[in-house]
Coordinates of N, CA, C and O in Angstrom, one line a residue:
X15 N 37.9 -4.1 -148.4 CA 37.8 -4.2 -147.0 C 36.4 -3.8 -146.5 O 35.9 -2.8 -146.8
X16 N 35.8 -4.7 -145.7 CA 34.5 -4.4 -145.3 C 34.4 -3.2 -144.3 O 35.4 -2.9 -143.6
X17 N 33.3 -2.6 -144.3 CA 33.1 -1.4 -143.4 C 32.7 -1.8 -142.0 O 32.8 -1.0 -141.1
X18 N 32.3 -3.0 -141.8 CA 31.9 -3.5 -140.5 C 32.0 -5.0 -140.4 O 32.2 -5.7 -141.4
X19 N 31.8 -5.5 -139.2 CA 31.7 -7.0 -139.1 C 30.3 -7.4 -139.1 O 29.4 -6.6 -138.9
X20 N 30.1 -8.7 -139.2 CA 28.8 -9.2 -139.3 C 28.2 -9.1 -137.9 O 28.8 -9.3 -136.9
X21 N 26.8 -9.0 -137.9 CA 26.1 -8.9 -136.6 C 25.2 -10.1 -136.5 O 25.1 -10.9 -137.4
X22 N 24.6 -10.3 -135.3 CA 23.7 -11.5 -135.2 C 22.4 -11.3 -135.9 O 21.5 -12.2 -135.8
X23 N 22.2 -10.2 -136.6 CA 20.9 -10.0 -137.4 C 20.8 -11.1 -138.4 O 21.8 -11.8 -138.7
X24 N 19.6 -11.3 -138.9 CA 19.4 -12.4 -139.9 C 20.4 -12.2 -141.1 O 20.4 -11.2 -141.8
X25 N 21.2 -13.2 -141.3 CA 22.1 -13.2 -142.4 C 21.9 -14.3 -143.4 O 21.2 -15.3 -143.0
X26 N 22.3 -14.2 -144.6 CA 22.1 -15.2 -145.6 C 23.4 -15.5 -146.3 O 24.2 -14.7 -146.5
X27 N 23.6 -16.8 -146.6 CA 24.7 -17.2 -147.4 C 24.4 -16.9 -148.9 O 23.2 -16.9 -149.3
X28 N 25.5 -16.8 -149.8 CA 25.2 -16.6 -151.2 C 24.4 -17.8 -151.7 O 24.6 -18.9 -151.3
X29 N 23.4 -17.5 -152.5 CA 22.6 -18.6 -153.0 C 22.4 -18.5 -154.6 O 22.7 -17.5 -155.1
X30 N 22.0 -19.6 -155.2 CA 21.9 -19.6 -156.6 C 20.9 -18.6 -157.1 O 19.9 -18.3 -156.3
X31 N 21.0 -18.1 -158.3 CA 20.1 -17.0 -158.8 C 18.6 -17.5 -158.8 O 17.8 -16.7 -158.5
X32 N 18.4 -18.7 -159.0 CA 17.0 -19.2 -159.0 C 16.3 -19.2 -157.7 O 15.0 -19.2 -157.6
X33 N 17.0 -19.0 -156.6 CA 16.4 -18.9 -155.3 C 16.8 -17.6 -154.6 O 16.5 -17.4 -153.4
X34 N 17.5 -16.7 -155.3 CA 17.9 -15.4 -154.7 C 16.6 -14.6 -154.5 O 15.6 -14.8 -155.3
X35 N 16.5 -13.8 -153.6 CA 15.3 -12.9 -153.4 C 15.1 -12.1 -154.7 O 16.1 -11.7 -155.3
X36 N 13.9 -11.9 -154.9 CA 13.5 -11.1 -156.2 C 14.0 -9.6 -156.0 O 14.6 -9.1 -157.0
X37 N 13.7 -9.0 -154.9 CA 14.0 -7.6 -154.8 C 14.6 -7.3 -153.4 O 14.3 -8.0 -152.5
X38 N 15.3 -6.2 -153.3 CA 15.8 -5.7 -152.0 C 16.3 -4.3 -152.1 O 16.6 -3.8 -153.2
X39 N 16.3 -3.6 -150.9 CA 16.8 -2.3 -150.8 C 18.2 -2.3 -150.3 O 18.5 -2.9 -149.3
X40 N 19.1 -1.6 -151.0 CA 20.5 -1.6 -150.7 C 20.8 -0.3 -149.8 O 20.5 0.8 -150.2
X41 N 21.4 -0.6 -148.6 CA 21.8 0.5 -147.7 C 23.0 1.2 -148.3 O 23.7 0.6 -149.1
X42 N 23.3 2.4 -147.9 CA 24.4 3.1 -148.3 C 25.7 2.4 -148.2 O 26.6 2.4 -149.1
X43 N 25.9 1.6 -147.1 CA 27.1 0.8 -146.9 C 27.3 -0.2 -148.0 O 28.5 -0.5 -148.4
X44 N 26.3 -0.7 -148.6 CA 26.4 -1.7 -149.7 C 26.8 -1.0 -151.0 O 27.7 -1.5 -151.7
X45 N 26.2 0.2 -151.2 CA 26.6 1.0 -152.4 C 28.1 1.3 -152.3 O 28.7 1.2 -153.3
X46 N 28.5 1.7 -151.2 CA 29.9 2.1 -151.0 C 30.8 0.9 -151.3 O 31.9 1.1 -152.0
X47 N 30.5 -0.3 -150.9 CA 31.3 -1.5 -151.1 C 30.9 -2.3 -152.3 O 31.3 -3.5 -152.5
X48 N 30.0 -1.8 -153.2 CA 29.4 -2.6 -154.2 C 30.4 -3.3 -155.1 O 30.2 -4.5 -155.4
X49 N 31.5 -2.7 -155.4 CA 32.5 -3.3 -156.3 C 33.3 -4.4 -155.6 O 34.0 -5.2 -156.2
X50 N 33.1 -4.6 -154.3 CA 33.9 -5.6 -153.5 C 32.9 -6.8 -153.2 O 33.4 -7.8 -152.6
X51 N 31.6 -6.7 -153.5 CA 30.7 -7.7 -153.2 C 30.5 -8.7 -154.3 O 30.6 -8.4 -155.5
X52 N 30.1 -10.0 -153.9 CA 29.8 -11.0 -154.8 C 28.3 -10.8 -155.2 O 27.4 -10.7 -154.3
X53 N 28.0 -10.6 -156.5 CA 26.6 -10.3 -156.9 C 25.6 -11.4 -156.4 O 24.5 -11.1 -156.3
X54 N 26.1 -12.6 -156.2 CA 25.2 -13.6 -155.7 C 24.7 -13.4 -154.4 O 23.7 -14.0 -154.0
X55 N 25.2 -12.5 -153.6 CA 24.7 -12.1 -152.3 C 23.6 -11.1 -152.4 O 22.9 -10.9 -151.4
X56 N 23.4 -10.5 -153.5 CA 22.4 -9.5 -153.7 C 21.1 -10.0 -154.3 O 21.1 -11.0 -155.0
X57 N 20.0 -9.3 -154.1 CA 18.8 -9.8 -154.8 C 18.9 -9.5 -156.3 O 19.7 -8.8 -156.8
X58 N 18.0 -10.2 -157.0 CA 18.0 -10.0 -158.5 C 17.7 -8.6 -158.9 O 18.5 -8.1 -159.7
X59 N 16.8 -7.9 -158.3 CA 16.5 -6.5 -158.6 C 16.8 -5.7 -157.3 O 16.3 -6.0 -156.3
X60 N 17.6 -4.7 -157.5 CA 18.0 -3.9 -156.4 C 17.4 -2.5 -156.5 O 17.2 -2.0 -157.6
X61 N 17.2 -1.9 -155.3 CA 16.6 -0.5 -155.2 C 17.5 0.2 -154.2 O 18.1 -0.4 -153.3
X62 N 17.5 1.5 -154.3 CA 18.0 2.4 -153.3 C 17.0 3.4 -152.9 O 16.0 3.7 -153.6
X63 N 17.2 4.0 -151.7 CA 16.3 5.0 -151.2 C 16.8 6.4 -151.6 O 18.0 6.6 -151.8
X64 N 15.9 7.3 -151.6 CA 16.3 8.7 -151.7 C 17.3 9.2 -150.6 O 18.2 10.0 -150.8
X65 N 17.1 8.6 -149.4 CA 18.0 8.8 -148.3 C 19.4 8.4 -148.6 O 20.4 9.1 -148.3
X66 N 19.6 7.2 -149.2 CA 20.9 6.8 -149.6 C 21.5 7.7 -150.6 O 22.7 8.1 -150.5
X67 N 20.7 8.2 -151.5 CA 21.3 9.1 -152.6 C 21.7 10.4 -151.9 O 22.7 11.0 -152.3
X68 N 20.9 10.9 -150.9 CA 21.3 12.1 -150.1 C 22.6 11.9 -149.4 O 23.5 12.7 -149.4
X69 N 22.8 10.7 -148.8 CA 24.1 10.4 -148.1 C 25.3 10.4 -149.1 O 26.3 11.0 -148.8
X70 N 25.0 9.8 -150.3 CA 26.1 9.8 -151.3 C 26.3 11.2 -151.8 O 27.5 11.5 -152.1
X71 N 25.3 12.1 -151.9 CA 25.5 13.4 -152.4 C 26.3 14.2 -151.4 O 27.1 15.1 -151.7
X72 N 26.2 13.9 -150.1 CA 26.9 14.6 -149.1 C 28.4 14.1 -148.9 O 29.3 14.8 -148.5
X73 N 28.6 12.9 -149.4 CA 29.9 12.3 -149.3 C 31.1 13.1 -149.8 O 32.1 13.2 -149.0
X74 N 31.1 13.6 -151.0 CA 32.2 14.4 -151.4 C 32.5 15.6 -150.6 O 33.7 16.1 -150.6
X75 N 31.5 16.1 -149.9 CA 31.7 17.3 -149.1 C 32.2 17.0 -147.7 O 32.5 17.9 -147.0
X76 N 32.2 15.7 -147.4 CA 32.6 15.3 -146.0 C 34.0 14.9 -145.9 O 34.4 14.4 -144.8
X77 N 34.8 15.2 -146.9 CA 36.2 14.9 -146.8 C 37.0 16.1 -147.4 O 36.6 16.7 -148.3
X78 N 38.2 16.2 -146.8 CA 39.1 17.3 -147.3 C 40.2 16.7 -148.3 O 40.9 17.5 -148.9
X79 N 40.2 15.4 -148.4 CA 41.2 14.7 -149.2 C 40.7 14.8 -150.7 O 39.6 14.2 -151.0
X80 N 41.5 15.4 -151.6 CA 41.0 15.5 -153.0 C 40.8 14.2 -153.7 O 39.9 14.0 -154.5
X81 N 41.7 13.2 -153.4 CA 41.5 11.9 -154.1 C 40.2 11.2 -153.6 O 39.5 10.6 -154.4
X82 N 40.0 11.2 -152.3 CA 38.8 10.6 -151.7 C 37.5 11.4 -152.2 O 36.5 10.8 -152.5
X83 N 37.6 12.7 -152.3 CA 36.5 13.4 -152.8 C 36.1 13.0 -154.2 O 35.0 12.9 -154.6
X84 N 37.2 12.8 -155.1 CA 36.9 12.4 -156.4 C 36.3 11.0 -156.5 O 35.4 10.8 -157.3
X85 N 36.8 10.1 -155.6 CA 36.2 8.7 -155.6 C 34.7 8.8 -155.2 O 33.8 8.1 -155.8
X86 N 34.4 9.6 -154.2 CA 33.0 9.8 -153.7 C 32.1 10.4 -154.8 O 31.0 10.0 -155.0
X87 N 32.7 11.4 -155.5 CA 31.9 12.0 -156.6 C 31.6 11.1 -157.7 O 30.5 11.0 -158.2
X88 N 32.6 10.2 -158.0 CA 32.4 9.2 -159.0 C 31.3 8.2 -158.6 O 30.4 7.8 -159.4
X89 N 31.4 7.8 -157.3 CA 30.4 6.8 -156.8 C 29.0 7.5 -156.9 O 28.0 6.8 -157.3
X90 N 28.9 8.7 -156.5 CA 27.6 9.4 -156.6 C 27.1 9.5 -158.0 O 25.9 9.1 -158.3
X91 N 27.9 9.8 -159.0 CA 27.5 10.0 -160.4 C 27.1 8.6 -161.0 O 26.1 8.5 -161.7
X92 N 27.9 7.6 -160.6 CA 27.5 6.2 -161.1 C 26.1 5.8 -160.5 O 25.3 5.2 -161.2
X93 N 25.9 6.1 -159.3 CA 24.7 5.7 -158.6 C 23.5 6.5 -159.2 O 22.4 5.9 -159.4
X94 N 23.7 7.8 -159.4 CA 22.6 8.6 -160.0 C 22.2 8.0 -161.4 O 21.0 8.0 -161.8
X95 N 23.2 7.6 -162.1 CA 23.0 7.0 -163.5 C 22.3 5.7 -163.4 O 21.5 5.3 -164.3
X96 N 22.6 4.9 -162.4 CA 22.1 3.5 -162.3 C 20.8 3.3 -161.6 O 20.0 2.4 -161.9
X97 N 20.4 4.2 -160.7 CA 19.2 4.0 -159.8 C 18.2 5.2 -160.0 O 18.6 6.3 -160.1
X98 N 16.9 4.8 -159.9 CA 15.8 5.7 -159.7 C 15.4 5.4 -158.3 O 14.7 4.5 -158.0
X99 N 15.8 6.3 -157.3 CA 15.6 6.0 -155.9 C 14.1 5.9 -155.5 O 13.3 6.7 -156.0
X100 N 13.9 5.1 -154.5 CA 12.5 5.1 -153.9 C 12.4 6.3 -153.0 O 13.3 6.7 -152.2
X101 N 11.3 7.0 -153.1 CA 11.2 8.2 -152.3 C 10.9 8.0 -150.8 O 10.5 6.9 -150.4
X102 N 11.2 9.0 -150.0 CA 10.8 8.9 -148.6 C 9.5 9.7 -148.6 O 9.4 10.9 -148.6
X103 N 8.4 8.9 -148.7 CA 7.0 9.4 -148.8 C 6.2 9.3 -147.6 O 6.8 9.0 -146.5
X104 N 4.9 9.5 -147.6 CA 4.1 9.5 -146.4 C 4.1 8.1 -145.9 O 4.0 7.9 -144.6
X105 N 4.1 7.0 -146.7 CA 4.1 5.7 -146.1 C 5.4 5.5 -145.4 O 5.4 4.8 -144.3
X106 N 6.5 5.9 -145.9 CA 7.8 5.8 -145.2 C 7.8 6.6 -143.9 O 8.4 6.2 -142.9
X107 N 7.2 7.8 -144.0 CA 7.1 8.6 -142.8 C 6.4 7.9 -141.6 O 6.8 7.9 -140.5
X108 N 5.2 7.2 -142.0 CA 4.5 6.5 -141.0 C 5.3 5.3 -140.5 O 5.3 5.0 -139.3
X109 N 6.0 4.6 -141.4 CA 6.8 3.5 -141.1 C 7.9 3.9 -140.1 O 8.3 3.1 -139.3
X110 N 8.4 5.1 -140.3 CA 9.5 5.6 -139.4 C 9.0 5.6 -138.0 O 9.8 5.3 -137.1
X111 N 7.8 5.9 -137.7 CA 7.3 5.8 -136.3 C 7.5 4.4 -135.7 O 7.9 4.3 -134.6
X112 N 7.2 3.4 -136.5 CA 7.3 2.0 -136.0 C 8.8 1.7 -135.8 O 9.2 1.0 -134.9
X113 N 9.6 2.1 -136.8 CA 11.1 1.9 -136.7 C 11.6 2.6 -135.4 O 12.4 2.0 -134.6
X114 N 11.3 3.8 -135.2 CA 11.7 4.6 -134.1 C 11.4 3.9 -132.8 O 12.2 3.7 -131.9
X115 N 10.1 3.5 -132.7 CA 9.6 2.8 -131.5 C 10.3 1.5 -131.2 O 10.7 1.2 -130.1
X116 N 10.6 0.8 -132.3 CA 11.3 -0.5 -132.1 C 12.7 -0.3 -131.5 O 13.2 -1.1 -130.7
X117 N 13.4 0.7 -132.1 CA 14.8 0.9 -131.6 C 14.7 1.5 -130.2 O 15.5 1.0 -129.3
X118 N 13.8 2.3 -129.9 CA 13.7 2.9 -128.5 C 13.4 1.8 -127.5 O 13.9 1.8 -126.3
X119 N 12.6 0.8 -127.9 CA 12.2 -0.3 -127.0 C 13.4 -1.2 -126.6 O 13.3 -1.8 -125.6
X120 N 14.4 -1.1 -127.4 CA 15.7 -1.9 -127.1 C 16.6 -1.1 -126.2 O 17.6 -1.6 -125.8
X121 N 16.2 0.2 -125.9 CA 17.1 1.0 -125.1 C 18.1 1.8 -125.8 O 19.0 2.5 -125.2
X122 N 18.1 1.7 -127.1 CA 19.1 2.4 -128.0 C 18.5 3.7 -128.4 O 17.3 3.9 -128.5
X123 N 19.4 4.6 -128.7 CA 18.9 6.0 -129.2 C 18.6 5.8 -130.6 O 19.2 5.2 -131.4
X124 N 17.5 6.6 -131.0 CA 17.0 6.6 -132.3 C 17.2 7.9 -133.0 O 16.8 8.1 -134.1
X125 N 17.9 8.8 -132.4 CA 18.2 10.1 -132.9 C 19.6 10.3 -133.2 O 20.4 9.4 -133.0
X126 N 20.0 11.5 -133.7 CA 21.4 11.7 -134.1 C 21.8 11.0 -135.4 O 21.0 10.8 -136.2
X127 N 23.0 10.7 -135.5 CA 23.6 10.1 -136.7 C 22.8 8.8 -137.1 O 22.7 8.5 -138.3
X128 N 22.3 8.1 -136.2 CA 21.5 6.8 -136.4 C 20.3 7.1 -137.2 O 19.7 6.3 -137.9
X129 N 19.7 8.3 -137.1 CA 18.4 8.6 -137.7 C 18.4 8.4 -139.2 O 17.4 7.9 -139.8
X130 N 19.5 8.7 -139.8 CA 19.6 8.5 -141.3 C 19.4 7.1 -141.7 O 18.7 6.8 -142.6
X131 N 20.1 6.2 -141.0 CA 19.9 4.8 -141.3 C 18.5 4.4 -141.0 O 17.9 3.5 -141.7
X132 N 17.9 4.8 -140.0 CA 16.5 4.5 -139.6 C 15.5 5.0 -140.6 O 14.5 4.3 -140.9
X133 N 15.8 6.1 -141.3 CA 15.0 6.6 -142.4 C 15.0 5.6 -143.5 O 14.0 5.3 -144.2
X134 N 16.2 5.1 -143.8 CA 16.4 4.1 -144.9 C 15.6 2.8 -144.5 O 15.0 2.2 -145.3
X135 N 15.7 2.4 -143.2 CA 15.0 1.2 -142.8 C 13.5 1.4 -142.9 O 12.7 0.5 -143.3
X136 N 13.0 2.6 -142.7 CA 11.6 3.0 -142.8 C 11.2 2.8 -144.3 O 10.0 2.4 -144.6
X137 N 12.0 3.2 -145.2 CA 11.8 3.1 -146.6 C 11.6 1.7 -147.0 O 10.7 1.3 -147.7
X138 N 12.5 0.8 -146.5 CA 12.4 -0.6 -146.7 C 11.1 -1.2 -146.1 O 10.4 -2.0 -146.8
X139 N 10.8 -0.8 -144.9 CA 9.6 -1.3 -144.3 C 8.3 -0.9 -145.2 O 7.4 -1.7 -145.4
X140 N 8.2 0.4 -145.5 CA 7.1 0.9 -146.2 C 7.0 0.2 -147.6 O 5.9 0.0 -148.2
X141 N 8.1 -0.2 -148.2 CA 8.2 -0.8 -149.5 C 8.0 -2.3 -149.5 O 8.0 -3.0 -150.5
X142 N 8.1 -2.9 -148.2 CA 8.0 -4.3 -148.1 C 9.2 -5.1 -148.7 O 9.1 -6.2 -149.1
X143 N 10.4 -4.4 -148.5 CA 11.6 -5.0 -149.1 C 12.6 -5.4 -148.0 O 12.7 -4.6 -147.0
X144 N 13.4 -6.4 -148.2 CA 14.5 -6.7 -147.2 C 15.5 -5.6 -147.4 O 15.7 -5.0 -148.5
X145 N 16.2 -5.3 -146.3 CA 17.3 -4.3 -146.3 C 18.6 -5.0 -146.3 O 19.0 -5.7 -145.4
X146 N 19.5 -4.7 -147.3 CA 20.8 -5.3 -147.4 C 21.8 -4.2 -146.9 O 21.8 -3.1 -147.4
X147 N 22.7 -4.6 -146.0 CA 23.6 -3.7 -145.3 C 24.9 -4.3 -145.0 O 25.0 -5.6 -145.0
X148 N 25.9 -3.6 -144.9 CA 27.2 -4.1 -144.4 C 27.3 -3.8 -142.9 O 28.3 -4.2 -142.3
X149 N 26.4 -3.0 -142.3 CA 26.4 -2.6 -141.0 C 25.2 -3.1 -140.2 O 24.3 -2.2 -139.8
X150 N 25.1 -4.3 -139.9 CA 24.0 -4.9 -139.3 C 23.7 -4.3 -137.9 O 22.5 -4.2 -137.5
X151 N 24.7 -4.0 -137.2 CA 24.5 -3.5 -135.8 C 23.8 -2.2 -135.9 O 23.1 -1.8 -134.8
X152 N 23.8 -1.4 -137.0 CA 23.0 -0.2 -137.0 C 21.5 -0.4 -137.0 O 20.8 0.6 -136.8
X153 N 21.1 -1.6 -137.3 CA 19.7 -1.9 -137.4 C 19.2 -2.9 -136.3 O 18.2 -3.4 -136.4
X154 N 20.0 -3.0 -135.3 CA 19.6 -3.9 -134.1 C 18.3 -3.3 -133.6 O 18.1 -2.1 -133.4
X155 N 17.4 -4.3 -133.3 CA 16.1 -3.9 -132.7 C 15.0 -3.9 -133.8 O 13.9 -3.8 -133.5
X156 N 15.4 -4.0 -135.1 CA 14.4 -4.0 -136.2 C 14.1 -5.3 -136.7 O 13.3 -5.4 -137.7
X157 N 14.7 -6.4 -136.2 CA 14.6 -7.7 -136.8 C 13.1 -8.2 -136.9 O 12.8 -8.9 -137.8
X158 N 12.3 -7.7 -136.0 CA 10.9 -8.1 -136.0 C 10.0 -7.4 -137.1 O 8.9 -7.7 -137.4
X159 N 10.6 -6.3 -137.5 CA 9.9 -5.4 -138.5 C 10.4 -5.7 -140.0 O 9.6 -5.7 -140.9
X160 N 11.7 -5.8 -140.1 CA 12.3 -5.8 -141.4 C 13.3 -7.0 -141.5 O 14.0 -7.3 -140.6
X161 N 13.4 -7.6 -142.7 CA 14.4 -8.6 -142.9 C 15.7 -7.9 -143.2 O 15.8 -7.2 -144.3
X162 N 16.6 -8.0 -142.3 CA 17.9 -7.3 -142.4 C 18.9 -8.4 -142.9 O 19.1 -9.4 -142.2
X163 N 19.5 -8.1 -144.1 CA 20.4 -9.1 -144.6 C 21.8 -8.4 -144.6 O 22.1 -7.4 -145.2
X164 N 22.7 -9.0 -143.7 CA 24.0 -8.4 -143.5 C 25.0 -9.1 -144.5 O 25.1 -10.4 -144.5
X165 N 25.7 -8.4 -145.2 CA 26.7 -8.9 -146.2 C 28.1 -8.7 -145.7 O 28.4 -7.8 -145.0

């Protein structure tokens, strides 16, 4: 079951591997739904940010349901084994200023819960990678900065 509906952000249909993007950064929403996605929708080489890993690490602590906690812990451990996350470094910190300004220019708030997603977007911007997400509306206003691919 998808976590959100598609938004008007730039979207792509599944494409053959020989024309799939080489690399892309996966948002936390994609990692959560990874087992439900068609691999042809993803880039050939995938990356995650340290911010996504932090969100996944918080996940088991954000529920009181023991079964859900176990699922989230399993997802975290599988992700830790599979990915060497891109850091939120000084380049990403500078990129965050541009991301923040772009969101504010649309009249949307860039603070609060949205800030974590925007830190991930800044990592994508600093790395020159398209951002793959299930929650395109969370990145509204960034279309001119980052290629947002909504799955």
